[in-house]
JSON list of C-alpha atoms in Angstrom, two decimals:
[
{"chain": "A", "resi": 244, "resn": "MET", "atom": "CA", "xyz": [0.00, 0.00, 0.00]},
{"chain": "A", "resi": 245, "resn": "ASN", "atom": "CA", "xyz": [2.74, 2.42, 0.95]},
{"chain": "A", "resi": 246, "resn": "LEU", "atom": "CA", "xyz": [4.68, 1.29, -2.12]},
{"chain": "A", "resi": 247, "resn": "GLY", "atom": "CA", "xyz": [1.69, 2.11, -4.33]},
{"chain": "A", "resi": 248, "resn": "LEU", "atom": "CA", "xyz": [1.33, 5.54, -2.79]},
{"chain": "A", "resi": 249, "resn": "SER", "atom": "CA", "xyz": [5.04, 6.12, -3.18]},
{"chain": "A", "resi": 250, "resn": "ASN", "atom": "CA", "xyz": [4.91, 5.16, -6.86]},
{"chain": "A", "resi": 251, "resn": "LEU", "atom": "CA", "xyz": [1.86, 7.35, -7.41]},
{"chain": "A", "resi": 252, "resn": "ALA", "atom": "CA", "xyz": [3.65, 10.28, -5.78]},
{"chain": "A", "resi": 253, "resn": "ASN", "atom": "CA", "xyz": [6.75, 9.72, -7.88]},
{"chain": "A", "resi": 254, "resn": "ASN", "atom": "CA", "xyz": [4.70, 9.51, -11.07]},
{"chain": "A", "resi": 255, "resn": "TYR", "atom": "CA", "xyz": [2.90, 12.70, -10.14]},
{"chain": "A", "resi": 256, "resn": "ASN", "atom": "CA", "xyz": [6.17, 14.52, -9.44]},
{"chain": "A", "resi": 257, "resn": "ASN", "atom": "CA", "xyz": [7.62, 13.31, -12.73]},
{"chain": "A", "resi": 258, "resn": "TYR", "atom": "CA", "xyz": [4.52, 14.53, -14.56]},
{"chain": "A", "resi": 259, "resn": "ILE", "atom": "CA", "xyz": [4.78, 17.96, -12.93]},
{"chain": "A", "resi": 260, "resn": "SER", "atom": "CA", "xyz": [8.50, 18.16, -13.76]},
{"chain": "A", "resi": 261, "resn": "GLN", "atom": "CA", "xyz": [7.87, 17.26, -17.42]},
{"chain": "A", "resi": 262, "resn": "GLN", "atom": "CA", "xyz": [5.10, 19.82, -17.75]},
{"chain": "A", "resi": 263, "resn": "SER", "atom": "CA", "xyz": [7.34, 22.48, -16.26]},
{"chain": "A", "resi": 264, "resn": "LYS", "atom": "CA", "xyz": [10.07, 21.71, -18.78]},
{"chain": "A", "resi": 265, "resn": "VAL", "atom": "CA", "xyz": [7.55, 21.88, -21.65]},
{"chain": "A", "resi": 266, "resn": "ALA", "atom": "CA", "xyz": [6.24, 25.20, -20.41]},
{"chain": "A", "resi": 267, "resn": "GLU", "atom": "CA", "xyz": [9.77, 26.52, -20.10]},
{"chain": "A", "resi": 268, "resn": "GLN", "atom": "CA", "xyz": [10.60, 25.40, -23.62]},
{"chain": "A", "resi": 269, "resn": "ASN", "atom": "CA", "xyz": [7.42, 27.01, -24.99]},
{"chain": "A", "resi": 270, "resn": "THR", "atom": "CA", "xyz": [8.28, 30.20, -23.18]},
{"chain": "A", "resi": 271, "resn": "ASN", "atom": "CA", "xyz": [11.78, 30.24, -24.66]},
{"chain": "A", "resi": 272, "resn": "ILE", "atom": "CA", "xyz": [10.43, 29.51, -28.13]},
{"chain": "A", "resi": 273, "resn": "GLY", "atom": "CA", "xyz": [7.88, 32.29, -27.80]},
{"chain": "A", "resi": 274, "resn": "PHE", "atom": "CA", "xyz": [10.47, 34.74, -26.54]},
{"chain": "A", "resi": 275, "resn": "ASN", "atom": "CA", "xyz": [12.90, 33.86, -29.31]},
{"chain": "A", "resi": 276, "resn": "SER", "atom": "CA", "xyz": [10.08, 34.25, -31.81]},
{"chain": "A", "resi": 277, "resn": "ILE", "atom": "CA", "xyz": [9.31, 37.72, -30.46]},
{"chain": "A", "resi": 278, "resn": "LEU", "atom": "CA", "xyz": [12.98, 38.66, -30.65]},
{"chain": "A", "resi": 279, "resn": "SER", "atom": "CA", "xyz": [13.18, 37.41, -34.23]},
{"chain": "A", "resi": 280, "resn": "THR", "atom": "CA", "xyz": [10.05, 39.35, -35.13]},
{"chain": "A", "resi": 281, "resn": "LYS", "atom": "CA", "xyz": [11.40, 42.52, -33.56]},
{"chain": "A", "resi": 282, "resn": "ALA", "atom": "CA", "xyz": [14.73, 42.06, -35.33]},
{"chain": "A", "resi": 283, "resn": "ALA", "atom": "CA", "xyz": [12.93, 41.58, -38.64]},
{"chain": "A", "resi": 284, "resn": "GLN", "atom": "CA", "xyz": [10.81, 44.66, -38.05]},
{"chain": "A", "resi": 285, "resn": "LYS", "atom": "CA", "xyz": [13.89, 46.67, -37.19]},
{"chain": "A", "resi": 286, "resn": "ALA", "atom": "CA", "xyz": [15.72, 45.41, -40.27]},
{"chain": "A", "resi": 287, "resn": "ALA", "atom": "CA", "xyz": [12.73, 46.21, -42.46]},
{"chain": "A", "resi": 288, "resn": "LYS", "atom": "CA", "xyz": [13.05, 49.86, -41.51]},
{"chain": "A", "resi": 289, "resn": "ILE", "atom": "CA", "xyz": [16.55, 49.98, -42.98]},
{"chain": "A", "resi": 290, "resn": "GLU", "atom": "CA", "xyz": [16.37, 50.79, -46.69]},
{"chain": "A", "resi": 291, "resn": "CYS", "atom": "CA", "xyz": [18.63, 48.82, -49.03]},
{"chain": "A", "resi": 292, "resn": "SER", "atom": "CA", "xyz": [21.10, 50.79, -51.11]},
{"chain": "A", "resi": 293, "resn": "PHE", "atom": "CA", "xyz": [20.67, 50.84, -54.87]},
{"chain": "A", "resi": 294, "resn": "LYS", "atom": "CA", "xyz": [23.83, 48.77, -55.16]},
{"chain": "A", "resi": 295, "resn": "GLU", "atom": "CA", "xyz": [22.27, 46.06, -52.98]},
{"chain": "A", "resi": 296, "resn": "ILE", "atom": "CA", "xyz": [19.03, 46.19, -54.96]},
{"chain": "A", "resi": 297, "resn": "TRP", "atom": "CA", "xyz": [20.90, 46.00, -58.27]},
{"chain": "A", "resi": 298, "resn": "GLN", "atom": "CA", "xyz": [23.13, 43.10, -57.22]},
{"chain": "A", "resi": 299, "resn": "SER", "atom": "CA", "xyz": [20.22, 41.31, -55.58]},
{"chain": "A", "resi": 300, "resn": "ARG", "atom": "CA", "xyz": [18.25, 41.55, -58.82]},
{"chain": "A", "resi": 301, "resn": "PHE", "atom": "CA", "xyz": [21.26, 40.57, -60.93]},
{"chain": "A", "resi": 302, "resn": "PRO", "atom": "CA", "xyz": [23.65, 38.48, -58.80]},
{"chain": "A", "resi": 303, "resn": "GLY", "atom": "CA", "xyz": [27.28, 39.01, -59.73]},
{"chain": "A", "resi": 304, "resn": "ALA", "atom": "CA", "xyz": [26.54, 42.28, -61.54]},
{"chain": "A", "resi": 305, "resn": "TYR", "atom": "CA", "xyz": [29.08, 45.10, -61.25]},
{"chain": "A", "resi": 306, "resn": "TYR", "atom": "CA", "xyz": [28.40, 48.52, -59.75]},
{"chain": "A", "resi": 307, "resn": "ASN", "atom": "CA", "xyz": [30.41, 51.72, -60.09]},
{"chain": "A", "resi": 308, "resn": "VAL", "atom": "CA", "xyz": [29.79, 55.28, -58.95]},
{"chain": "A", "resi": 309, "resn": "MET", "atom": "CA", "xyz": [31.05, 57.63, -61.68]},
{"chain": "A", "resi": 310, "resn": "ASP", "atom": "CA", "xyz": [29.82, 60.58, -63.71]},
{"chain": "A", "resi": 311, "resn": "THR", "atom": "CA", "xyz": [29.93, 59.57, -67.37]},
{"chain": "A", "resi": 312, "resn": "SER", "atom": "CA", "xyz": [27.88, 62.57, -68.54]},
{"chain": "A", "resi": 313, "resn": "LYS", "atom": "CA", "xyz": [30.94, 64.24, -70.09]},
{"chain": "A", "resi": 314, "resn": "ILE", "atom": "CA", "xyz": [31.70, 61.24, -72.33]},
{"chain": "A", "resi": 315, "resn": "ASP", "atom": "CA", "xyz": [30.71, 62.09, -75.89]},
{"chain": "A", "resi": 316, "resn": "SER", "atom": "CA", "xyz": [28.35, 59.60, -77.52]},
{"chain": "A", "resi": 317, "resn": "THR", "atom": "CA", "xyz": [30.60, 59.36, -80.57]},
{"chain": "A", "resi": 318, "resn": "LEU", "atom": "CA", "xyz": [33.49, 58.25, -78.35]},
{"chain": "A", "resi": 319, "resn": "TRP", "atom": "CA", "xyz": [31.34, 55.80, -76.40]},
{"chain": "A", "resi": 320, "resn": "GLY", "atom": "CA", "xyz": [30.16, 54.33, -79.69]},
{"chain": "A", "resi": 321, "resn": "ARG", "atom": "CA", "xyz": [33.64, 53.63, -81.10]},
{"chain": "A", "resi": 322, "resn": "ASN", "atom": "CA", "xyz": [34.73, 50.02, -81.51]},
{"chain": "A", "resi": 323, "resn": "ASP", "atom": "CA", "xyz": [37.88, 50.71, -79.51]},
{"chain": "A", "resi": 324, "resn": "TYR", "atom": "CA", "xyz": [36.14, 52.35, -76.54]},
{"chain": "A", "resi": 325, "resn": "PRO", "atom": "CA", "xyz": [37.19, 50.41, -73.39]},
{"chain": "A", "resi": 326, "resn": "TRP", "atom": "CA", "xyz": [33.73, 49.30, -72.19]},
{"chain": "A", "resi": 327, "resn": "GLU", "atom": "CA", "xyz": [35.28, 46.27, -70.49]},
{"chain": "A", "resi": 328, "resn": "LYS", "atom": "CA", "xyz": [36.94, 48.56, -67.93]},
{"chain": "A", "resi": 329, "resn": "TYR", "atom": "CA", "xyz": [33.56, 49.08, -66.26]},
{"chain": "A", "resi": 330, "resn": "PHE", "atom": "CA", "xyz": [33.05, 45.36, -65.64]},
{"chain": "A", "resi": 331, "resn": "THR", "atom": "CA", "xyz": [34.58, 45.53, -62.17]},
{"chain": "A", "resi": 332, "resn": "ASN", "atom": "CA", "xyz": [33.44, 46.95, -58.83]},
{"chain": "A", "resi": 333, "resn": "ASN", "atom": "CA", "xyz": [36.49, 49.22, -58.67]},
{"chain": "A", "resi": 334, "resn": "ALA", "atom": "CA", "xyz": [36.75, 50.72, -62.14]},
{"chain": "A", "resi": 335, "resn": "ASP", "atom": "CA", "xyz": [39.64, 53.11, -62.71]},
{"chain": "A", "resi": 336, "resn": "GLU", "atom": "CA", "xyz": [38.21, 56.60, -63.24]},
{"chain": "A", "resi": 337, "resn": "SER", "atom": "CA", "xyz": [40.86, 57.30, -65.89]},
{"chain": "A", "resi": 338, "resn": "VAL", "atom": "CA", "xyz": [38.44, 55.56, -68.27]},
{"chain": "A", "resi": 339, "resn": "LEU", "atom": "CA", "xyz": [36.32, 58.74, -68.11]},
{"chain": "A", "resi": 340, "resn": "ASP", "atom": "CA", "xyz": [39.09, 60.66, -69.89]},
{"chain": "A", "resi": 341, "resn": "TRP", "atom": "CA", "xyz": [39.74, 58.05, -72.58]},
{"chain": "A", "resi": 342, "resn": "LYS", "atom": "CA", "xyz": [40.67, 59.39, -76.02]},
{"chain": "A", "resi": 343, "resn": "PRO", "atom": "CA", "xyz": [41.27, 57.38, -79.22]},
{"chain": "A", "resi": 344, "resn": "SER", "atom": "CA", "xyz": [44.87, 56.89, -80.26]},
{"chain": "A", "resi": 345, "resn": "GLY", "atom": "CA", "xyz": [44.23, 56.35, -83.93]},
{"chain": "A", "resi": 346, "resn": "VAL", "atom": "CA", "xyz": [41.76, 55.33, -86.60]},
{"chain": "A", "resi": 347, "resn": "GLU", "atom": "CA", "xyz": [38.77, 53.37, -85.32]},
{"chain": "A", "resi": 348, "resn": "PRO", "atom": "CA", "xyz": [39.37, 49.63, -85.81]},
{"chain": "A", "resi": 349, "resn": "PRO", "atom": "CA", "xyz": [36.71, 47.48, -87.51]},
{"chain": "A", "resi": 350, "resn": "MET", "atom": "CA", "xyz": [34.39, 45.29, -85.45]},
{"chain": "A", "resi": 351, "resn": "SER", "atom": "CA", "xyz": [36.17, 42.22, -86.78]},
{"chain": "A", "resi": 352, "resn": "ASP", "atom": "CA", "xyz": [39.47, 43.32, -85.27]},
{"chain": "A", "resi": 353, "resn": "PRO", "atom": "CA", "xyz": [40.75, 40.54, -82.93]},
{"chain": "A", "resi": 354, "resn": "LYS", "atom": "CA", "xyz": [41.44, 42.99, -80.11]},
{"chain": "A", "resi": 355, "resn": "VAL", "atom": "CA", "xyz": [37.93, 44.43, -80.37]},
{"chain": "A", "resi": 356, "resn": "GLN", "atom": "CA", "xyz": [36.43, 40.94, -80.36]},
{"chain": "A", "resi": 357, "resn": "ALA", "atom": "CA", "xyz": [38.56, 39.92, -77.37]},
{"chain": "A", "resi": 358, "resn": "ARG", "atom": "CA", "xyz": [37.33, 42.88, -75.36]},
{"chain": "A", "resi": 359, "resn": "ILE", "atom": "CA", "xyz": [33.72, 42.22, -76.37]},
{"chain": "A", "resi": 360, "resn": "ASN", "atom": "CA", "xyz": [33.98, 38.54, -75.46]},
{"chain": "A", "resi": 361, "resn": "SER", "atom": "CA", "xyz": [35.31, 39.46, -72.01]},
{"chain": "A", "resi": 362, "resn": "THR", "atom": "CA", "xyz": [31.97, 41.17, -71.25]},
{"chain": "A", "resi": 363, "resn": "ILE", "atom": "CA", "xyz": [29.57, 38.49, -72.52]},
{"chain": "A", "resi": 364, "resn": "GLY", "atom": "CA", "xyz": [27.30, 37.06, -69.85]},
{"chain": "A", "resi": 365, "resn": "LYS", "atom": "CA", "xyz": [28.03, 39.93, -67.46]},
{"chain": "A", "resi": 366, "resn": "LYS", "atom": "CA", "xyz": [26.17, 43.04, -66.35]},
{"chain": "A", "resi": 367, "resn": "ALA", "atom": "CA", "xyz": [27.54, 46.37, -65.15]},
{"chain": "A", "resi": 368, "resn": "ILE", "atom": "CA", "xyz": [25.95, 49.65, -64.20]},
{"chain": "A", "resi": 369, "resn": "VAL", "atom": "CA", "xyz": [27.47, 53.11, -63.71]},
{"chain": "A", "resi": 370, "resn": "VAL", "atom": "CA", "xyz": [25.68, 55.52, -61.36]},
{"chain": "A", "resi": 371, "resn": "PRO", "atom": "CA", "xyz": [26.56, 59.23, -61.02]},
{"chain": "A", "resi": 372, "resn": "PRO", "atom": "CA", "xyz": [27.28, 60.36, -57.42]},
{"chain": "A", "resi": 373, "resn": "GLN", "atom": "CA", "xyz": [24.38, 62.84, -57.58]},
{"chain": "A", "resi": 374, "resn": "LEU", "atom": "CA", "xyz": [21.89, 60.10, -58.49]},
{"chain": "A", "resi": 375, "resn": "GLU", "atom": "CA", "xyz": [23.18, 57.71, -55.85]},
{"chain": "A", "resi": 376, "resn": "GLU", "atom": "CA", "xyz": [22.74, 60.42, -53.22]},
{"chain": "A", "resi": 377, "resn": "LYS", "atom": "CA", "xyz": [19.17, 61.07, -54.38]},
{"chain": "A", "resi": 378, "resn": "MET", "atom": "CA", "xyz": [18.28, 57.37, -54.24]},
{"chain": "A", "resi": 379, "resn": "LYS", "atom": "CA", "xyz": [19.58, 57.07, -50.67]},
{"chain": "A", "resi": 380, "resn": "ASN", "atom": "CA", "xyz": [16.72, 59.29, -49.54]},
{"chain": "A", "resi": 381, "resn": "ASP", "atom": "CA", "xyz": [14.15, 58.23, -52.13]},
{"chain": "A", "resi": 382, "resn": "SER", "atom": "CA", "xyz": [13.39, 54.52, -52.35]},
{"chain": "A", "resi": 383, "resn": "GLU", "atom": "CA", "xyz": [10.65, 55.16, -54.92]},
{"chain": "A", "resi": 384, "resn": "LEU", "atom": "CA", "xyz": [13.21, 56.80, -57.22]},
{"chain": "A", "resi": 385, "resn": "ALA", "atom": "CA", "xyz": [15.47, 53.76, -56.81]},
{"chain": "A", "resi": 386, "resn": "LYS", "atom": "CA", "xyz": [12.59, 51.47, -57.78]},
{"chain": "A", "resi": 387, "resn": "ARG", "atom": "CA", "xyz": [11.79, 53.56, -60.87]},
{"chain": "A", "resi": 388, "resn": "VAL", "atom": "CA", "xyz": [15.43, 53.59, -61.97]},
{"chain": "A", "resi": 389, "resn": "LEU", "atom": "CA", "xyz": [15.70, 49.82, -61.57]},
{"chain": "A", "resi": 390, "resn": "ALA", "atom": "CA", "xyz": [12.46, 49.38, -63.53]},
{"chain": "A", "resi": 391, "resn": "LYS", "atom": "CA", "xyz": [13.90, 51.44, -66.43]},
{"chain": "A", "resi": 392, "resn": "VAL", "atom": "CA", "xyz": [17.05, 49.33, -66.45]},
{"chain": "A", "resi": 393, "resn": "GLU", "atom": "CA", "xyz": [15.06, 46.09, -66.32]},
{"chain": "A", "resi": 394, "resn": "ASN", "atom": "CA", "xyz": [12.81, 47.28, -69.17]},
{"chain": "A", "resi": 395, "resn": "PHE", "atom": "CA", "xyz": [15.85, 48.16, -71.26]},
{"chain": "A", "resi": 396, "resn": "ILE", "atom": "CA", "xyz": [17.38, 44.72, -70.71]},
{"chain": "A", "resi": 397, "resn": "ALA", "atom": "CA", "xyz": [14.05, 43.02, -71.41]},
{"chain": "A", "resi": 398, "resn": "SER", "atom": "CA", "xyz": [13.61, 44.97, -74.66]},
{"chain": "A", "resi": 399, "resn": "GLN", "atom": "CA", "xyz": [17.11, 44.03, -75.81]},
{"chain": "A", "resi": 400, "resn": "ASP", "atom": "CA", "xyz": [16.51, 40.39, -74.93]},
{"chain": "A", "resi": 401, "resn": "ALA", "atom": "CA", "xyz": [13.23, 40.45, -76.87]},
{"chain": "A", "resi": 402, "resn": "ALA", "atom": "CA", "xyz": [14.85, 42.07, -79.91]},
{"chain": "A", "resi": 403, "resn": "ASN", "atom": "CA", "xyz": [17.72, 39.58, -79.92]},
{"chain": "A", "resi": 404, "resn": "PRO", "atom": "CA", "xyz": [16.91, 36.39, -77.97]},
{"chain": "A", "resi": 405, "resn": "ASN", "atom": "CA", "xyz": [20.57, 35.35, -77.77]},
{"chain": "A", "resi": 406, "resn": "PRO", "atom": "CA", "xyz": [20.80, 33.93, -74.22]},
{"chain": "A", "resi": 407, "resn": "ARG", "atom": "CA", "xyz": [24.34, 35.20, -73.57]},
{"chain": "A", "resi": 408, "resn": "LYS", "atom": "CA", "xyz": [24.72, 38.96, -73.68]},
{"chain": "A", "resi": 409, "resn": "GLY", "atom": "CA", "xyz": [26.79, 41.55, -71.92]},
{"chain": "A", "resi": 410, "resn": "TYR", "atom": "CA", "xyz": [25.15, 44.70, -70.57]},
{"chain": "A", "resi": 411, "resn": "LEU", "atom": "CA", "xyz": [26.83, 47.96, -69.64]},
{"chain": "A", "resi": 412, "resn": "ILE", "atom": "CA", "xyz": [24.41, 50.71, -68.63]},
{"chain": "A", "resi": 413, "resn": "ALA", "atom": "CA", "xyz": [25.46, 54.23, -67.64]},
{"chain": "A", "resi": 414, "resn": "LEU", "atom": "CA", "xyz": [22.85, 56.46, -65.99]},
{"chain": "A", "resi": 415, "resn": "ASP", "atom": "CA", "xyz": [22.62, 60.24, -65.82]},
{"chain": "A", "resi": 416, "resn": "GLU", "atom": "CA", "xyz": [21.89, 62.23, -62.66]},
{"chain": "A", "resi": 417, "resn": "ASN", "atom": "CA", "xyz": [18.12, 61.95, -63.26]},
{"chain": "A", "resi": 418, "resn": "GLY", "atom": "CA", "xyz": [18.14, 58.17, -63.55]},
{"chain": "A", "resi": 419, "resn": "GLU", "atom": "CA", "xyz": [17.84, 58.05, -67.33]},
{"chain": "A", "resi": 420, "resn": "ILE", "atom": "CA", "xyz": [20.05, 55.78, -69.44]},
{"chain": "A", "resi": 421, "resn": "ALA", "atom": "CA", "xyz": [22.75, 58.07, -70.85]},
{"chain": "A", "resi": 422, "resn": "HIS", "atom": "CA", "xyz": [24.93, 55.42, -72.49]},
{"chain": "A", "resi": 423, "resn": "ALA", "atom": "CA", "xyz": [24.62, 51.69, -73.06]},
{"chain": "A", "resi": 424, "resn": "CYS", "atom": "CA", "xyz": [26.61, 48.87, -74.57]},
{"chain": "A", "resi": 425, "resn": "VAL", "atom": "CA", "xyz": [25.12, 45.46, -75.38]},
{"chain": "A", "resi": 426, "resn": "THR", "atom": "CA", "xyz": [27.38, 42.63, -76.50]},
{"chain": "A", "resi": 427, "resn": "SER", "atom": "CA", "xyz": [26.56, 39.11, -77.60]},
{"chain": "A", "resi": 428, "resn": "GLU", "atom": "CA", "xyz": [28.12, 35.90, -78.88]},
{"chain": "A", "resi": 429, "resn": "LYS", "atom": "CA", "xyz": [27.15, 36.88, -82.41]},
{"chain": "A", "resi": 430, "resn": "MET", "atom": "CA", "xyz": [30.22, 39.12, -82.37]},
{"chain": "A", "resi": 431, "resn": "THR", "atom": "CA", "xyz": [28.20, 42.29, -82.50]},
{"chain": "A", "resi": 432, "resn": "VAL", "atom": "CA", "xyz": [27.97, 45.27, -80.22]},
{"chain": "A", "resi": 433, "resn": "SER", "atom": "CA", "xyz": [25.10, 47.69, -80.33]},
{"chain": "A", "resi": 434, "resn": "SER", "atom": "CA", "xyz": [26.87, 50.65, -78.78]},
{"chain": "A", "resi": 435, "resn": "SER", "atom": "CA", "xyz": [28.09, 51.92, -82.15]},
{"chain": "A", "resi": 436, "resn": "GLU", "atom": "CA", "xyz": [24.64, 51.41, -83.56]},
{"chain": "A", "resi": 437, "resn": "MET", "atom": "CA", "xyz": [23.21, 53.41, -80.66]},
{"chain": "A", "resi": 438, "resn": "ALA", "atom": "CA", "xyz": [25.69, 56.22, -81.25]},
{"chain": "A", "resi": 439, "resn": "GLU", "atom": "CA", "xyz": [24.94, 56.20, -84.97]},
{"chain": "A", "resi": 440, "resn": "SER", "atom": "CA", "xyz": [21.21, 56.15, -84.25]},
{"chain": "A", "resi": 441, "resn": "TYR", "atom": "CA", "xyz": [21.66, 59.06, -81.84]},
{"chain": "A", "resi": 442, "resn": "LYS", "atom": "CA", "xyz": [23.60, 60.94, -84.53]},
{"chain": "A", "resi": 443, "resn": "ARG", "atom": "CA", "xyz": [20.86, 60.25, -87.06]},
{"chain": "A", "resi": 444, "resn": "ARG", "atom": "CA", "xyz": [18.19, 61.42, -84.62]},
{"chain": "A", "resi": 445, "resn": "LYS", "atom": "CA", "xyz": [20.11, 64.65, -84.03]},
{"chain": "A", "resi": 446, "resn": "GLU", "atom": "CA", "xyz": [20.46, 65.19, -87.77]},
{"chain": "A", "resi": 447, "resn": "LYS", "atom": "CA", "xyz": [16.76, 64.51, -88.31]},
{"chain": "A", "resi": 448, "resn": "HIS", "atom": "CA", "xyz": [15.87, 66.83, -85.45]},
{"chain": "A", "resi": 449, "resn": "ALA", "atom": "CA", "xyz": [18.03, 69.56, -86.98]},
{"chain": "A", "resi": 450, "resn": "GLU", "atom": "CA", "xyz": [16.39, 68.92, -90.36]},
{"chain": "A", "resi": 451, "resn": "TYR", "atom": "CA", "xyz": [12.93, 69.11, -88.80]},
{"chain": "A", "resi": 452, "resn": "GLU", "atom": "CA", "xyz": [13.83, 72.39, -87.12]},
{"chain": "A", "resi": 453, "resn": "ARG", "atom": "CA", "xyz": [15.16, 73.78, -90.40]},
{"chain": "A", "resi": 454, "resn": "MET", "atom": "CA", "xyz": [11.97, 72.73, -92.20]},
{"chain": "A", "resi": 455, "resn": "ALA", "atom": "CA", "xyz": [9.86, 74.21, -89.43]},
{"chain": "A", "resi": 456, "resn": "GLU", "atom": "CA", "xyz": [11.75, 77.49, -89.69]},
{"chain": "A", "resi": 457, "resn": "GLU", "atom": "CA", "xyz": [11.29, 77.49, -93.46]},
{"chain": "A", "resi": 458, "resn": "THR", "atom": "CA", "xyz": [7.57, 76.82, -93.01]},
{"chain": "A", "resi": 459, "resn": "VAL", "atom": "CA", "xyz": [7.28, 79.71, -90.56]},
{"chain": "A", "resi": 460, "resn": "LEU", "atom": "CA", "xyz": [9.18, 82.01, -92.91]},
{"chain": "A", "resi": 461, "resn": "LYS", "atom": "CA", "xyz": [7.03, 80.87, -95.83]},
{"chain": "A", "resi": 462, "resn": "HIS", "atom": "CA", "xyz": [3.87, 81.61, -93.88]},
{"chain": "A", "resi": 463, "resn": "LYS", "atom": "CA", "xyz": [5.21, 85.01, -92.89]},
{"chain": "A", "resi": 464, "resn": "LEU", "atom": "CA", "xyz": [6.10, 85.74, -96.51]},
{"chain": "A", "resi": 465, "resn": "GLN", "atom": "CA", "xyz": [2.64, 84.69, -97.66]},
{"chain": "A", "resi": 466, "resn": "GLU", "atom": "CA", "xyz": [1.06, 86.83, -94.98]},
{"chain": "A", "resi": 467, "resn": "GLN", "atom": "CA", "xyz": [3.24, 89.76, -96.03]},
{"chain": "A", "resi": 468, "resn": "GLN", "atom": "CA", "xyz": [2.31, 89.22, -99.68]},
{"chain": "A", "resi": 469, "resn": "VAL", "atom": "CA", "xyz": [-1.38, 89.16, -98.75]},
{"chain": "A", "resi": 470, "resn": "ALA", "atom": "CA", "xyz": [-0.95, 92.33, -96.71]},
{"chain": "A", "resi": 471, "resn": "ASP", "atom": "CA", "xyz": [0.98, 93.99, -99.56]},
{"chain": "A", "resi": 472, "resn": "ARG", "atom": "CA", "xyz": [-1.79, 93.04, -102.02]},
{"chain": "A", "resi": 473, "resn": "LYS", "atom": "CA", "xyz": [-4.37, 94.48, -99.70]},
{"chain": "A", "resi": 474, "resn": "VAL", "atom": "CA", "xyz": [-2.44, 97.72, -99.45]},
{"chain": "A", "resi": 475, "resn": "TYR", "atom": "CA", "xyz": [-1.89, 97.80, -103.21]},
{"chain": "A", "resi": 476, "resn": "THR", "atom": "CA", "xyz": [-5.59, 97.12, -103.86]},
{"chain": "A", "resi": 477, "resn": "SER", "atom": "CA", "xyz": [-6.59, 99.76, -101.39]},
{"chain": "A", "resi": 478, "resn": "ASN", "atom": "CA", "xyz": [-4.23, 102.31, -102.92]},
{"chain": "A", "resi": 479, "resn": "LEU", "atom": "CA", "xyz": [-5.36, 101.42, -106.42]},
{"chain": "A", "resi": 480, "resn": "ARG", "atom": "CA", "xyz": [-9.00, 101.77, -105.43]},
{"chain": "A", "resi": 481, "resn": "GLN", "atom": "CA", "xyz": [-8.28, 105.12, -103.85]},
{"chain": "A", "resi": 482, "resn": "GLU", "atom": "CA", "xyz": [-6.41, 106.27, -106.96]},
{"chain": "A", "resi": 483, "resn": "ILE", "atom": "CA", "xyz": [-9.33, 105.26, -109.20]},
{"chain": "A", "resi": 484, "resn": "MET", "atom": "CA", "xyz": [-11.79, 107.05, -106.93]},
{"chain": "A", "resi": 485, "resn": "ASP", "atom": "CA", "xyz": [-9.65, 110.16, -106.96]},
{"chain": "A", "resi": 486, "resn": "LYS", "atom": "CA", "xyz": [-9.49, 110.16, -110.75]},
{"chain": "A", "resi": 487, "resn": "TYR", "atom": "CA", "xyz": [-13.21, 109.52, -111.00]},
{"chain": "A", "resi": 488, "resn": "GLU", "atom": "CA", "xyz": [-14.04, 112.38, -108.68]},
{"chain": "A", "resi": 489, "resn": "LYS", "atom": "CA", "xyz": [-11.63, 114.64, -110.53]},
{"chain": "A", "resi": 490, "resn": "ASN", "atom": "CA", "xyz": [-13.16, 113.83, -113.91]},
{"chain": "A", "resi": 491, "resn": "THR", "atom": "CA", "xyz": [-16.65, 114.24, -112.48]},
{"chain": "A", "resi": 492, "resn": "ILE", "atom": "CA", "xyz": [-15.86, 117.67, -111.14]},
{"chain": "A", "resi": 493, "resn": "LEU", "atom": "CA", "xyz": [-14.37, 118.70, -114.43]}
]
């Protein structure tokens, strides 16, 4: 009888001890969960930099902070322009002052092809310091800039579905794409085409402006001719009336 009571008491104490351990474990789990939640909430308040967003969207992509706005499009579009220099996270800023040393080599030149091939399958972006500073305080701007870059890449992929391309994108201080270079395994680079297209657009724009000016001048001339005819008609009418009155009086 005493043995039964003793066993019952021991079983009861064991049960209480086990429940206490379970409760303690649940408490620890709950507390750790709260800490994790608070840490996540705190982390969520910290905005990611554009570099982190860019490299998160395109793992392994390169990021440089430079102002390429002074680079002339005709230089950027040359076959010997050193685009490959930007495919690093620590690009030498001397590339901003690059000048050609001779006649532009053809696209088929082995050195040109070697440089192009070194960029295939990679992505690089160049962000002006002014734009990076703006995006630090404006996450919506950063999202819009990334969207423009993604749209550009998507449009190039759609136009030429070659799976292996190289992308170099240089932004201006407003987040627009100022320069771009797209390379592919088909041994082509679209940067020259872009520069040529830009040149053609400028020429067309100048032509449109010239035509518009000519149209305005033509209209002014026509208006002047109409006004001159009106004056001439009025003077002629007055002269006829004067002669008529003079003859009548006589």
